[in-house]
Short mmCIF file of N, CA and C in Angstrom, two decimals:
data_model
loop_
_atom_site.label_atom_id
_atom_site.label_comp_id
_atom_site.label_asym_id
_atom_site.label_seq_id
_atom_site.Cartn_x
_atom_site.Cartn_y
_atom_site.Cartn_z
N UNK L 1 -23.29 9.34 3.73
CA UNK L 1 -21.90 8.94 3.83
C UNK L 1 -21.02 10.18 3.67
N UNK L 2 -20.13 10.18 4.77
CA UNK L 2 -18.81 11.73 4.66
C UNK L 2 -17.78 10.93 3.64
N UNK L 3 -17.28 11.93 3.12
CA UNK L 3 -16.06 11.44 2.25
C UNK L 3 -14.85 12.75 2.51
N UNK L 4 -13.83 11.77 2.14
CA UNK L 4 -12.66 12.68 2.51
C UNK L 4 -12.16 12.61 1.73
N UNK L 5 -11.33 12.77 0.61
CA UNK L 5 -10.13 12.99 0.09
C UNK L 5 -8.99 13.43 0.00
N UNK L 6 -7.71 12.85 -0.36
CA UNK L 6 -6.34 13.19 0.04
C UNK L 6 -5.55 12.64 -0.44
N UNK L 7 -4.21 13.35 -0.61
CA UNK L 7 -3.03 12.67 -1.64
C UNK L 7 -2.62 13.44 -2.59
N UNK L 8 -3.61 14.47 -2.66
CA UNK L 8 -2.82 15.57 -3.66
C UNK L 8 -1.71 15.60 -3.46
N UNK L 9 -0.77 16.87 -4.22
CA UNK L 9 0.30 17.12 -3.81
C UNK L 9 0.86 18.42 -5.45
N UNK L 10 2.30 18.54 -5.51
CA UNK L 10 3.14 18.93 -6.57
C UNK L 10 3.88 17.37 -6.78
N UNK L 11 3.73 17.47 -8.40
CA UNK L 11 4.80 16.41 -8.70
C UNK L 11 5.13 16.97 -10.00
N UNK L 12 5.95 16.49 -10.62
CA UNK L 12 6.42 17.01 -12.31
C UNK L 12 6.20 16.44 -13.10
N UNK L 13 5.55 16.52 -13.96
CA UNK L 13 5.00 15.61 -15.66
C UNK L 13 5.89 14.34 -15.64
N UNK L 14 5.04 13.36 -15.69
CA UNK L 14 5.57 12.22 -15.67
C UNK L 14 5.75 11.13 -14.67
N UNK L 15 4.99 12.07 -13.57
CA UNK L 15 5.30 11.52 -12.33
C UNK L 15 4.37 10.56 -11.72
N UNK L 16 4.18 10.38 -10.37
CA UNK L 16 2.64 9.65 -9.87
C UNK L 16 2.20 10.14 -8.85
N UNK L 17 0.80 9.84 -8.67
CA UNK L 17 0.41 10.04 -7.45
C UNK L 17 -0.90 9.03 -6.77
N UNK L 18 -1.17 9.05 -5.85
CA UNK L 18 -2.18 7.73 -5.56
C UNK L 18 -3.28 9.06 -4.26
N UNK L 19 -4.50 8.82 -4.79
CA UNK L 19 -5.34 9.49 -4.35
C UNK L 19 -6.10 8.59 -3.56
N UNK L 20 -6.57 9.18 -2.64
CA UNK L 20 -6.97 7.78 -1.03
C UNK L 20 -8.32 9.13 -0.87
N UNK L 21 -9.48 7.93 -0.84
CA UNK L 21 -10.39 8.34 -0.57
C UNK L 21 -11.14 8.03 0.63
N UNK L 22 -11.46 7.86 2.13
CA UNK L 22 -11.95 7.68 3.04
C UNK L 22 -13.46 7.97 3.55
N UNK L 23 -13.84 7.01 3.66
CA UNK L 23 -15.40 7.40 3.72
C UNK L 23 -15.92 7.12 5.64
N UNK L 24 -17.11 7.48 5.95
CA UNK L 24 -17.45 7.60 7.10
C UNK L 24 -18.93 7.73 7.30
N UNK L 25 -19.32 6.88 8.01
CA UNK L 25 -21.15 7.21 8.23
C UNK L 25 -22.09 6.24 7.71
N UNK L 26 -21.35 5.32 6.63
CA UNK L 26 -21.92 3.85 6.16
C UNK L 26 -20.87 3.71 5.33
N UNK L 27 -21.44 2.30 4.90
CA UNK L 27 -20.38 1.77 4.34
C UNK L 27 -19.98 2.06 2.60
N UNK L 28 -19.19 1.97 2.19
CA UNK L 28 -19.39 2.00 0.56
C UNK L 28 -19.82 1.43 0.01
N UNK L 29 -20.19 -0.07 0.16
CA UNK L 29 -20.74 -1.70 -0.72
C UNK L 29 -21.85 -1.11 -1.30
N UNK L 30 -22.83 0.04 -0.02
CA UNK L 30 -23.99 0.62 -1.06
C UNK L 30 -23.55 1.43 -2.16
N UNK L 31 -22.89 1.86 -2.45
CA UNK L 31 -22.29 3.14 -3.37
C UNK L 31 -21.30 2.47 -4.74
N UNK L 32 -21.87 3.41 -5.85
CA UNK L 32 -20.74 3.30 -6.77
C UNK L 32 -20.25 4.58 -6.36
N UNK L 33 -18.84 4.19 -6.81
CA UNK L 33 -17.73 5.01 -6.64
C UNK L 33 -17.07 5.72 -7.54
N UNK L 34 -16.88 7.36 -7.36
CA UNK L 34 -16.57 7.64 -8.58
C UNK L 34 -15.53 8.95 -8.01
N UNK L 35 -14.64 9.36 -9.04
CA UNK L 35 -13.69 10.94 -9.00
C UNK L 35 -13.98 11.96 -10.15
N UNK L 36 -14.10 12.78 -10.01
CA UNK L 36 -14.13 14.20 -10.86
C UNK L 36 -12.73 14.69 -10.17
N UNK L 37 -12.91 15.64 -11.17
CA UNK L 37 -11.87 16.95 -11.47
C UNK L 37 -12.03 18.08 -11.81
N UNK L 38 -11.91 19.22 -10.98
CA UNK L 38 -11.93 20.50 -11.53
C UNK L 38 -10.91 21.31 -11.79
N UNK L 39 -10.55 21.88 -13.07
CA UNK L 39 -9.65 22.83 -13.11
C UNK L 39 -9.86 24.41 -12.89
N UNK L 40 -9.07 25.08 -12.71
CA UNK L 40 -9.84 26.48 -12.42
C UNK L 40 -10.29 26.89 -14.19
N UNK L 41 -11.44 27.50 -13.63
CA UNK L 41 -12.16 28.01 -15.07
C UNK L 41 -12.69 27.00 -15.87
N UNK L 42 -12.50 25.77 -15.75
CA UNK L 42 -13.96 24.82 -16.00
C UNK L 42 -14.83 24.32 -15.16
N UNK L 43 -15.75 23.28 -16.12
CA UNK L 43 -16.34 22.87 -15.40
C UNK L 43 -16.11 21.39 -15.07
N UNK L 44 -16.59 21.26 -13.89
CA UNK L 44 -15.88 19.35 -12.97
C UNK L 44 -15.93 18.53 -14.14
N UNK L 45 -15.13 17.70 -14.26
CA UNK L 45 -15.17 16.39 -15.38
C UNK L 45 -15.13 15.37 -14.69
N UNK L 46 -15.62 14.04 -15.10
CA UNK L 46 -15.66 12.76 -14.69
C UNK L 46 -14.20 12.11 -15.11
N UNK L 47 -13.66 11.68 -14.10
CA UNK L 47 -12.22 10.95 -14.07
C UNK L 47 -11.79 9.88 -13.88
N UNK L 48 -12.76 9.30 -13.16
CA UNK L 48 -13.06 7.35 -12.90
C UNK L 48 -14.49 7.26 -12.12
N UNK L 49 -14.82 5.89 -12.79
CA UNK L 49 -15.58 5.19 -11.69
C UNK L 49 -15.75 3.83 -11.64
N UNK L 50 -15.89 3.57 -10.34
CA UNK L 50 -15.98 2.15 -9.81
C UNK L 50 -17.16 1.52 -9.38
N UNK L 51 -17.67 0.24 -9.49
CA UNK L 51 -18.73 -0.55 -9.58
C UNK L 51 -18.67 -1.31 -7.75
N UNK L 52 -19.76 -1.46 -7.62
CA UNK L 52 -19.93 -1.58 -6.04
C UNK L 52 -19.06 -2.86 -5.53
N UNK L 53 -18.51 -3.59 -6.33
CA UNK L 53 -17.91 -5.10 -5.95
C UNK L 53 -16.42 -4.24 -6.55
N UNK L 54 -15.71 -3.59 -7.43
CA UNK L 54 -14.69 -3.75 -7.56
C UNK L 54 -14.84 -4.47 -9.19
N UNK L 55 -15.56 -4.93 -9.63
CA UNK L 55 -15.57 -5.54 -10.93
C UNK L 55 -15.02 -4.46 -12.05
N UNK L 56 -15.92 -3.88 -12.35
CA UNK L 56 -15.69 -2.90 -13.30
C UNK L 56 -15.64 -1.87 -13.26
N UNK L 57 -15.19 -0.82 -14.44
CA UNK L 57 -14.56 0.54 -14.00
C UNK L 57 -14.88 1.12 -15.13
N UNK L 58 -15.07 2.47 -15.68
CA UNK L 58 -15.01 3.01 -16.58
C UNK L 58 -14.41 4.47 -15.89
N UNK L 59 -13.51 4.76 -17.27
CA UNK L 59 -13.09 5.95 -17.37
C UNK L 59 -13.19 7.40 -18.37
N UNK L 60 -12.42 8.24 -18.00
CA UNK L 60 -12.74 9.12 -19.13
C UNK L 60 -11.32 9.35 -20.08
N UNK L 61 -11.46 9.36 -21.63
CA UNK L 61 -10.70 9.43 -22.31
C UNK L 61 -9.39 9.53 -21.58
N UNK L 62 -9.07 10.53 -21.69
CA UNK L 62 -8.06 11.25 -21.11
C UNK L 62 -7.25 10.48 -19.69
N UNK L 63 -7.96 9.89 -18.96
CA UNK L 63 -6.83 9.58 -18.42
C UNK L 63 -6.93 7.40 -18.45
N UNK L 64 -7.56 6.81 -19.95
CA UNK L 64 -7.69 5.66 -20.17
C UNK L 64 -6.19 5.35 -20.04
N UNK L 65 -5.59 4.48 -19.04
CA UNK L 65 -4.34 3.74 -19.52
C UNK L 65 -3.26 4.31 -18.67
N UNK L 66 -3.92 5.43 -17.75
CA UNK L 66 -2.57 6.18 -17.11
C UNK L 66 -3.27 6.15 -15.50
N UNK L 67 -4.73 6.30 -15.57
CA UNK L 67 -4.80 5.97 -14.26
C UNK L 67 -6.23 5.43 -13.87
N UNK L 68 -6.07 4.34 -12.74
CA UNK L 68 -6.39 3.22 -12.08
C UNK L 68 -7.05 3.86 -10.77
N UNK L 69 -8.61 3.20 -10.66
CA UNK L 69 -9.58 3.70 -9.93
C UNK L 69 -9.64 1.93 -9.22
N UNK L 70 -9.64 2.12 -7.66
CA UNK L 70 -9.76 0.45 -7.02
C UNK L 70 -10.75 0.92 -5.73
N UNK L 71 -11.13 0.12 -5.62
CA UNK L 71 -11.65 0.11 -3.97
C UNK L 71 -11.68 -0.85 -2.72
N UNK L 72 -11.40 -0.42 -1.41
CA UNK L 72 -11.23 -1.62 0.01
C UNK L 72 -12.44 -1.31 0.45
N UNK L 73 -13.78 -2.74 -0.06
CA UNK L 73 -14.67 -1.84 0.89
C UNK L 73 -14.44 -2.01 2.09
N UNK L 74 -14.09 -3.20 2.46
CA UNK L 74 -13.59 -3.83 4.37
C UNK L 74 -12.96 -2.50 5.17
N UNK L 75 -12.09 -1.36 4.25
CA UNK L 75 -11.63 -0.53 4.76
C UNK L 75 -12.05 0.67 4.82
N UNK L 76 -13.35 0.82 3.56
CA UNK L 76 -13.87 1.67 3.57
C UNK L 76 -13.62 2.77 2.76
N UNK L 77 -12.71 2.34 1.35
CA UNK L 77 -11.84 2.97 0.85
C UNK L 77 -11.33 3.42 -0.42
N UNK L 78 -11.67 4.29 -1.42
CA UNK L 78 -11.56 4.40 -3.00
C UNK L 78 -10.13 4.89 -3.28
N UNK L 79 -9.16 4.44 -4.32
CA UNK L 79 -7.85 5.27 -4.20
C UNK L 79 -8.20 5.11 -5.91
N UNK L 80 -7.61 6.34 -6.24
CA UNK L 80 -7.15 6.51 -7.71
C UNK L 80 -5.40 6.72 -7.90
N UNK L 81 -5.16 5.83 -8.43
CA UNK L 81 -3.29 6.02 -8.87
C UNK L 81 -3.68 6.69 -10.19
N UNK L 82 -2.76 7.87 -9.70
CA UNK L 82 -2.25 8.52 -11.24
C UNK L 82 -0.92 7.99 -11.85
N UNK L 83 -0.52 7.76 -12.51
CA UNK L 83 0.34 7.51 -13.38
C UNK L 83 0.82 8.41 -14.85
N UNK L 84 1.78 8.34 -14.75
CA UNK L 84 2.39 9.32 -16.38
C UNK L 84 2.02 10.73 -16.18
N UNK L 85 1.50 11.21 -15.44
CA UNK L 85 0.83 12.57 -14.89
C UNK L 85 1.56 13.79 -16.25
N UNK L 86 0.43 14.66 -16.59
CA UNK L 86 0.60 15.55 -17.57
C UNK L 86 0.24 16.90 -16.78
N UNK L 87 0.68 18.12 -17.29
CA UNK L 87 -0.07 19.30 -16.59
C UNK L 87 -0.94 19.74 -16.90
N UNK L 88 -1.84 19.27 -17.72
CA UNK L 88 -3.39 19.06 -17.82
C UNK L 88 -4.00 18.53 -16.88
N UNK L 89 -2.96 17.49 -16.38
CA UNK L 89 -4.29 16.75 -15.20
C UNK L 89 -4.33 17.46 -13.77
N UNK L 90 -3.71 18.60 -13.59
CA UNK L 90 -4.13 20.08 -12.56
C UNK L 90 -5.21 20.14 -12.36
N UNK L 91 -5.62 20.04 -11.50
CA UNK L 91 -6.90 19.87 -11.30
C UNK L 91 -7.29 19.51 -9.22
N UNK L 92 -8.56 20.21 -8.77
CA UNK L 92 -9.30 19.88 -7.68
C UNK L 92 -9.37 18.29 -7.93
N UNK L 93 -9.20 17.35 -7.32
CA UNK L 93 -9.84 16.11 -7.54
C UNK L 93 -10.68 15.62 -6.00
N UNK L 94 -12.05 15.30 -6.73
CA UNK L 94 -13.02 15.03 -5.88
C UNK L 94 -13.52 13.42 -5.84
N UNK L 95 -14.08 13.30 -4.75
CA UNK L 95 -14.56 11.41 -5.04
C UNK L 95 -15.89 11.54 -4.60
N UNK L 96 -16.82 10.57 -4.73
CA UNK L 96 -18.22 10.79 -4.77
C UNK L 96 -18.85 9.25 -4.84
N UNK L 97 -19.66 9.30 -4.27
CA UNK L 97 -20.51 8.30 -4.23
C UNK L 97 -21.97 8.57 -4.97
N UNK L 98 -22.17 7.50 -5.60
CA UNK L 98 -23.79 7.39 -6.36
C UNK L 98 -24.28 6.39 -6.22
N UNK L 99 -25.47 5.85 -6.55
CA UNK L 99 -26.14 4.45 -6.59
C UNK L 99 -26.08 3.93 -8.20
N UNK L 100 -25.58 4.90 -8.84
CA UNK L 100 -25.66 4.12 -10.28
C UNK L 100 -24.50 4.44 -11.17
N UNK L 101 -23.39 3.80 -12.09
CA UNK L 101 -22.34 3.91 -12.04
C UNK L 101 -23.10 4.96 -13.32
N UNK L 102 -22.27 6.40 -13.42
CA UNK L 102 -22.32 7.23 -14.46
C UNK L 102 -21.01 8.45 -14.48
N UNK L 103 -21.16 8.90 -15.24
CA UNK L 103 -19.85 9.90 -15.79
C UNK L 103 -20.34 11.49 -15.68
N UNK L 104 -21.70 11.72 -15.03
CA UNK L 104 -22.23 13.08 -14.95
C UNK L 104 -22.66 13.17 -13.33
N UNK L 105 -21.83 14.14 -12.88
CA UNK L 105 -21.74 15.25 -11.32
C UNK L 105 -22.83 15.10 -10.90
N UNK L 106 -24.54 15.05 -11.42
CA UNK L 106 -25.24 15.21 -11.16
C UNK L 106 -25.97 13.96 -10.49
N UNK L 107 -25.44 12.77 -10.99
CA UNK L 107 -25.62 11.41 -10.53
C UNK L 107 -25.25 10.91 -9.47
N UNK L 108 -24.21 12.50 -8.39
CA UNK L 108 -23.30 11.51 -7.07
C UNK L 108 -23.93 12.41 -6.55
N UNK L 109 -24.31 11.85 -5.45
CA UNK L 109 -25.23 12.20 -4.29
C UNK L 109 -24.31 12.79 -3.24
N UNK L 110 -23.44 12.08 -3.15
CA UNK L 110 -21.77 12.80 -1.89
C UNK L 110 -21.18 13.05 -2.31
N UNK L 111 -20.13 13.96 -1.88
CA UNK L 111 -18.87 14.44 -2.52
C UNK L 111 -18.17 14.78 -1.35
N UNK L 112 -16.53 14.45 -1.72
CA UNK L 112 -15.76 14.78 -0.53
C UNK L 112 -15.48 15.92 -0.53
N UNK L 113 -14.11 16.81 -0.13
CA UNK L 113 -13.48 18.01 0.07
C UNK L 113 -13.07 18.57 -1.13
N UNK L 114 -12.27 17.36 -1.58
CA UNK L 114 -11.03 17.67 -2.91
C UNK L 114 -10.02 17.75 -1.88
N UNK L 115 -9.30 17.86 -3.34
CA UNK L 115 -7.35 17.47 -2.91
C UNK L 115 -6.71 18.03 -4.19
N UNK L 116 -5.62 19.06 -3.83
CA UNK L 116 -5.25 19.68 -5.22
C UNK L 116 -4.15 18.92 -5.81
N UNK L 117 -4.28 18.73 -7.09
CA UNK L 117 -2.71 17.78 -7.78
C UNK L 117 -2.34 18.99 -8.77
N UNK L 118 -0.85 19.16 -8.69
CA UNK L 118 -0.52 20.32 -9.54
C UNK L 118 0.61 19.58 -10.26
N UNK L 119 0.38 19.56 -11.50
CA UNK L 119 1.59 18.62 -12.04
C UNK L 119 2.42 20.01 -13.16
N UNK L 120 3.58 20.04 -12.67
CA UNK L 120 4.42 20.81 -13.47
C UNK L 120 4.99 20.55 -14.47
N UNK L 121 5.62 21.51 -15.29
CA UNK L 121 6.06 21.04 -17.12
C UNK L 121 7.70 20.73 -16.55
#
């Protein structure tokens, strides 16, 4: 499966953004769904993930309560809304597909491009 990602952008602390993930080559229903993040000079962190129906989700600390991981599979489609955006959450953001829902890079088998979100003070 290709994945694309997109929706980055500049916004200013406090702001939003909705990250659209597009997939290609099969469908997602096989795949859990998931986003990382890289900032420059670390290493990728786990940022959401989603369960193959849309049921359940787990996230990582940091962004519990501010942002929302969904998926269209009919469309083929993962979006993460950011919300309350901090300039910590600067970051590459990537989406990825796995067969088993987990919080470690090493578990997603695809990965899209990335999409840069630069949130200013």
């Amino acid at each position: 499966v290709q994945l694309q990602a997109s929706g980055g952008g500049l916004v200013q602390a406090g702001g939003s953004l909705r990250l659209s993930c597009a997939a290609s080559g099969r469908t997602i229903r096989s795949y859990v769904m998931g986003w990382f993040r890289q900032a420059t000079g670390k290493e990728r962190e786990f940022v959401a993930g989603i369960s193959r129906s849309g049921g359940s989700a787990v996230y990582a600390d940091s962004v519990k309560g501010r942002f929302a991981i969904s998926r269209d599979n009919a469309k083929n489609m993962v979006y993460l809304q950011m919300n309350s955006l901090k300039p910590e959450d600067t970051a590459v953001y990537y989406c990825a597909a796995a067969l088993s829902l987990g919080t470690l890079p090493s578990m997603y088998a695809y990965w899209g491009q990335g999409t840069q979100v630069t949130v200013s003070s």
